[in-house]
């Protein structure tokens, strides 16, 4: 087990390496002139050149890449040519917001999706099943950004129930940073009101985000539950007089959840990358927004940084899922 | 075993059609998709204000709320939103088709070769696919689209670039599974060459999952196209594209909600249609997903 | 609880705190409130008012300027602002050659700013410069001792990324990149005329509709990025005050006068007559059509100038005289991807040019790509929309940037050059007599209109939304979205 | 009163092609200590008959047309669900064919056994003698021991995949017997096993019958297995029981043409090369079954009478459903 | 005809996620010699290596060591093309008739495929191939009306007949039968066994007949080998093996054989 984890961790290195190469290639494909943008509208050619020199952009790509790699090994992710801030600092500032959103969405998706999927499978071909299937498909088909807009329109613009966007009201003092998750920090600080406020801000974006993983988890859960329900051992359990509740909640659920687990892992990565749209809609100061702005201004160190962080997180989460999978699935563990 | 004299294919088709028809949802999907395809073809011709589709403006009539003359109202330039949404169907369908076709062709070829021959080709492909999995598709597509500049074709390429590994993975997995089927061993035992085995015995048997994935992916491709448009890296004006329309009009909410809501709804209906159809097809074509 | 905090909603993040590096209106907001220049600009029409300098005088030839510093002025750490600091700041700005330093480049030279005594600074200009007082508000003074203590390898730039060394009415309290920046009035603020604010928050709300809603709901006091549609919907909202004022911000579409079909002045005129100016104004909402190259109302602007207006007959006449009498050509127009107004104008141009049987290909581009395209006439697109904001309220600002051939290759004037116009601009620059300047600029405007290098578009009015409880706001048509907060109260 | 008595049971199953009449008047009576072998070709309805004994046939697609299934005198088909469910495990036990798929791979076998024991004890407290979880664990170990698992106590913590096929089948038997059922239905319990293991399992089952005083229905398609381990046999063809009775009587002197054909299709020590008799034709389509005797189309002796009506199962202990039974005997 | 000398096959262990499995020795030092025209039986429990042996014979799998000669020729020395040609002479029928036919091909395509592959050697045109396919179907007891049907329309016994027809298409000298009847009902099994016996006498085929049903082996085979965990534990005339088994394993196996016999 430990060896497995170590092996996987070592395998991360080449993938991350490939990632930097790929992003560098894409960055080089960009025909634009990020320096010109950063140097400001009134810069002369010499100033622009000086600017480029500042960032080593006058060097050949290979040299730039080499510098980047050596920097990376020392924990230096480069500098945004636009803000001149170190990318690492920015990532540290933006990441918690995204993670909080993703975790909230994922938690919603899991907490609602798994029981619904289970229910749909158990009452297969009856109304809970139809209802959940139609709504799952509709949820998957609903563009997140459109849903976000509709939610804003309804709850923030017409009903005035929830805030329109942002993470925390600026007038209020945010709770002291411990985890970077405002909700948790508020709880740690014992500030109930701040917690409620943070949750109110989190609500709409998290709902907009969670819908499609929720639907997928629900469908996956339904499918795997149905598959499990058709397994011979379920028939045996019924034939030997185990109560339906025990069968479903203990025997079936565990098998079905383990099949759903991989989807959750994959979706986590997908969500990390997918925050872009929701963050744009809700002005959520997270990685997605950061990446969008970097991409639009062709500031590619942040783009590479974001790709690296998301890639790393994605792989770590999937590693975690694989480990969990092994814990739930004795066969894998002992194989 | 049936004793009917009709050919096996006709029987299989009838059986599939029966299963498909039984689900009213699948039928709804089929109807929606059909409608979308028809609109994609004739949309620009039946639009009430064809000149608005090619960029005509009517600034005297800005922001008219929905009425008989303008069922979906007019936008910031006085263009008829209904005409724009109608014309957007073609763009979305074209883009979706483009993405899915490129993805399928490239992915199937790569996946089949990797799965069938294994070795270093497999290694390289799988590492590439891993890479793709770790970089979120949307960010990759955004970066590529930003690099290539706006435009329908560029957008299709940008998305397809992050799309084919999905097919490659699917096909590779299926090929590896099929490779172990007894009838494939049987073919090898009678001396069939590798290419014969691949094209005659393996590939024909994985058409169903590919078709299912394609129809499900159509919806997602349309969604991704719209997402890029929404971020603002979409088509060039004056091409009416749903995501771009939505992205422009979101600043006019809530007062001029119709400029945003109708393109969004069109998007939703189209994606929903393809997803319903894909789901129905999967029930029919993919034996493992059978209920 | 005794705290009076003004919240400003804005779409732009503050990229950098270094007053000699940063640009953009968000950075301007920051610098105007955290740092002090020698003089500030205020009122409408704009005029210089004392800041660090309590008084100033210039020699008759306009070459020597002397500023008396306010003895009360002190930095946030309590040290007095001295002439040394002022000299250091100007030299640093020139040394770094970033940010706003271009405004004084060639006018103020290194070594030519000197401290006469601790409270007196003297400038020996290289040439007379009519707009000198108008540019001074944009060169801010940093505390020499603090910078020198944190010099690093880059003249303190790295340190100033996250720190400040100013004397302004407010000091930085907290910064959350991408979210908000909070300023706080320091204990020993020396500025007079202060309102009751104890602090200011610059909150980043990227969507204009969101800004408007936040304003409507009283979550913010001022929203600075509102669109005309937002202004309409804010009309008659209780508790909201709308500020809609003309400003020196021109929007025009530059044509490639050097390369391609539009090198032909007849074709340019044909297009100038074919453009639907009314639609452009409609689409812009609260805006006024431009009359010639200079912004309406600025000194030297001629409101009676005869300019092009939609006239298809004349357009066809000029087209007939061009190399393409029947049209049938395709022109390329670019615009900044995501800039909604520019997209609208591109579509209006597409519509307008149909009348001349000219096809327009629209290409949204990223700004750096557009800047890159400006470098050569060959790469410059046929039609190129630009906004030009007067950084200081003087005709020289627009005239020099937009029409002087020395700017060729840059985005403000990529290709247009006319030696006569150049000469007039240079003359206007160094002339200090106002009447003569009006004459010079009048002549220049006529020449430019005859050349038709631009489609003169609109002057968008400044659109600010404000809560009624905000007191003490006085509009000045220069960078009015970089709100100066000293005098405000809530 | 017989332990289990199935009377004239008719069952239809719906599928895409139509509704198949899969059980067509099953008659079967099982007493305690009787081991009934249920034989027949694939798809003739053996499993559905077995499942019917504890009403586990899914409905839909299944539909009982008529008949009754009397267990201890009570008709299962007339009972509410909960009451049938209460019989499962404690009164009627079940063992299925594939020992690999019938154990839940994600749980320790101890857990699975204990859960069954606890469920049984809820309805039949004497199973655990009023004890709780600890008693259930003790009982589970005891049962494992009884079915011949060495080191039973230690193996409670193992997962199914850590056992061999034969051991898993033993575990399943232990699970089925832990609630001390009166009737055991075993659906092809040895088909998936090798011959040597099969012999052990059959021996184990026989010994359990006496110890637990059960009636057993053992479904198989191997006549050899029936001959060696059953007291009675019922031969099924296309949803009918065509012949039934004490195993010796039926196998030594088969009277239905189908039983005879089946016997002749098995190679024995004395069958000469080429001496096997296959059965021409194939099993009829059950959606539109042939009228009358369903075996008629493949039967050399069939006459118009055969095709007119389904012949009833007649006789005292050795019962046959064929009007030609006497002829065949001759 | 077929000589198998000291064949050993070791499958390397697999690397799993949480550890790796040990290598499996599927065959160890197996030697057999099959004479032309005989039926050679191979019995053993599941997992004893029977299928692995057929795969090694057909070179679908490379033996780890040992030699296999067919008609005096060592397969290991053949080029891939020559090997494929050689496969026309040894054919195989698999256990599961439901899995061994490509569901997307009609019976005609299935039966003619070997002829298409070996067209050069056989010299048959399309028309002749169809004719021969009809003949083959006739030979295995199916009719020409079945040519254009698809596998799922057939019962297990019929499918197994199609498999036999395919195996016979190239007029092989030897047929490997890997549990050809274990998926079938007894009545159908009898038909297929009779058909196989019939074909052997008519066409002079050599069989390697694999089964775990001792009754069937006894009925069909001239000589028999017992395989246990990859090792041949006993071989000889069928009669002798059954009447006087030498090894313990053979004795337990034969004793456990369920038979319809009462004493
Ligand atoms: N769930 C079901 N839906 C529809 N038809 C079914 C279902 N289960 C069984 N059948 C049909 O009922 C008939 C009898 O099936 P059953 O499983 O009882 O056969 P069996 O005698 O047990 O066969 P085997 O020896 O293969 O186990 C078959 O024709 C089968 O196709
Ligand atoms: N591709 C493979 N990789 C690893 N091990 C294998 C492989 N194929 C077979 N084995 C192992 O080799 C051994 C022999 O398998 P084989 O299939 O030859 O047995 P068999 O006698 O044909 O069994 P059955 O009667 O079940 O068909 C088994 O332990 C099996 O697990
Ligand atoms: Mg069965
Ligand atoms: Mg085998
Ligand atoms: Ni009869």
PDB file of C-alpha atoms in Angstrom, chain B residues 1-8, chain D residues 281-282, chain E residues 101 105-112 130 133-155 157-159 161-162 165:
ATOM      1  CA  UNK B   1     -34.280 -17.976 -30.597  1.00  0.00           C
ATOM      2  CA  UNK B   2     -36.771 -16.522 -32.914  1.00  0.00           C
ATOM      3  CA  UNK B   3     -38.078 -18.532 -35.757  1.00  0.00           C
ATOM      4  CA  UNK B   4     -38.927 -15.464 -37.750  1.00  0.00           C
ATOM      5  CA  UNK B   5     -37.650 -15.385 -41.257  1.00  0.00           C
ATOM      6  CA  UNK B   6     -36.649 -11.738 -41.329  1.00  0.00           C
ATOM      7  CA  UNK B   7     -32.959 -11.066 -41.394  1.00  0.00           C
ATOM      8  CA  UNK B   8     -31.094 -10.899 -38.172  1.00  0.00           C
TER       9      UNK B   8
ATOM     10  CA  UNK D 281     -35.089 -31.303 -32.969  1.00  0.00           C
ATOM     11  CA  UNK D 282     -34.962 -28.580 -30.380  1.00  0.00           C
TER      12      UNK D 282
ATOM     13  CA  UNK E 101     -18.678 -16.673 -33.270  1.00  0.00           C
ATOM     14  CA  UNK E 105     -20.838 -11.849 -39.222  1.00  0.00           C
ATOM     15  CA  UNK E 106     -23.310 -14.071 -41.001  1.00  0.00           C
ATOM     16  CA  UNK E 107     -22.837 -17.817 -41.007  1.00  0.00           C
ATOM     17  CA  UNK E 108     -21.725 -17.581 -44.597  1.00  0.00           C
ATOM     18  CA  UNK E 109     -19.004 -15.102 -43.738  1.00  0.00           C
ATOM     19  CA  UNK E 110     -17.942 -17.118 -40.735  1.00  0.00           C
ATOM     20  CA  UNK E 111     -17.623 -20.374 -42.598  1.00  0.00           C
ATOM     21  CA  UNK E 112     -15.963 -18.909 -45.686  1.00  0.00           C
ATOM     22  CA  UNK E 130     -20.092 -20.276 -51.058  1.00  0.00           C
ATOM     23  CA  UNK E 133     -19.812 -23.418 -47.256  1.00  0.00           C
ATOM     24  CA  UNK E 134     -23.153 -24.956 -48.141  1.00  0.00           C
ATOM     25  CA  UNK E 135     -21.519 -28.362 -48.347  1.00  0.00           C
ATOM     26  CA  UNK E 136     -19.912 -27.882 -44.976  1.00  0.00           C
ATOM     27  CA  UNK E 137     -23.185 -26.870 -43.397  1.00  0.00           C
ATOM     28  CA  UNK E 138     -24.718 -29.971 -44.857  1.00  0.00           C
ATOM     29  CA  UNK E 139     -21.876 -32.013 -43.454  1.00  0.00           C
ATOM     30  CA  UNK E 140     -22.519 -30.748 -39.927  1.00  0.00           C
ATOM     31  CA  UNK E 141     -26.233 -31.213 -40.224  1.00  0.00           C
ATOM     32  CA  UNK E 142     -27.388 -27.716 -41.045  1.00  0.00           C
ATOM     33  CA  UNK E 143     -29.007 -26.563 -44.248  1.00  0.00           C
ATOM     34  CA  UNK E 144     -28.104 -23.964 -46.858  1.00  0.00           C
ATOM     35  CA  UNK E 145     -31.054 -21.905 -45.607  1.00  0.00           C
ATOM     36  CA  UNK E 146     -28.923 -21.094 -42.586  1.00  0.00           C
ATOM     37  CA  UNK E 147     -26.164 -19.442 -44.595  1.00  0.00           C
ATOM     38  CA  UNK E 148     -27.421 -15.931 -44.278  1.00  0.00           C
ATOM     39  CA  UNK E 149     -28.403 -15.951 -40.684  1.00  0.00           C
ATOM     40  CA  UNK E 150     -26.480 -14.549 -37.776  1.00  0.00           C
ATOM     41  CA  UNK E 151     -25.092 -16.532 -34.857  1.00  0.00           C
ATOM     42  CA  UNK E 152     -27.609 -15.334 -32.296  1.00  0.00           C
ATOM     43  CA  UNK E 153     -30.361 -17.027 -34.258  1.00  0.00           C
ATOM     44  CA  UNK E 154     -28.962 -20.443 -33.476  1.00  0.00           C
ATOM     45  CA  UNK E 155     -29.105 -22.712 -30.499  1.00  0.00           C
ATOM     46  CA  UNK E 157     -25.770 -27.100 -30.482  1.00  0.00           C
ATOM     47  CA  UNK E 158     -26.259 -25.486 -33.856  1.00  0.00           C
ATOM     48  CA  UNK E 159     -23.591 -22.925 -33.106  1.00  0.00           C
ATOM     49  CA  UNK E 161     -21.903 -27.208 -35.505  1.00  0.00           C
ATOM     50  CA  UNK E 162     -21.089 -23.930 -37.214  1.00  0.00           C
ATOM     51  CA  UNK E 165     -17.941 -26.338 -40.088  1.00  0.00           C
TER      52      UNK E 165
END
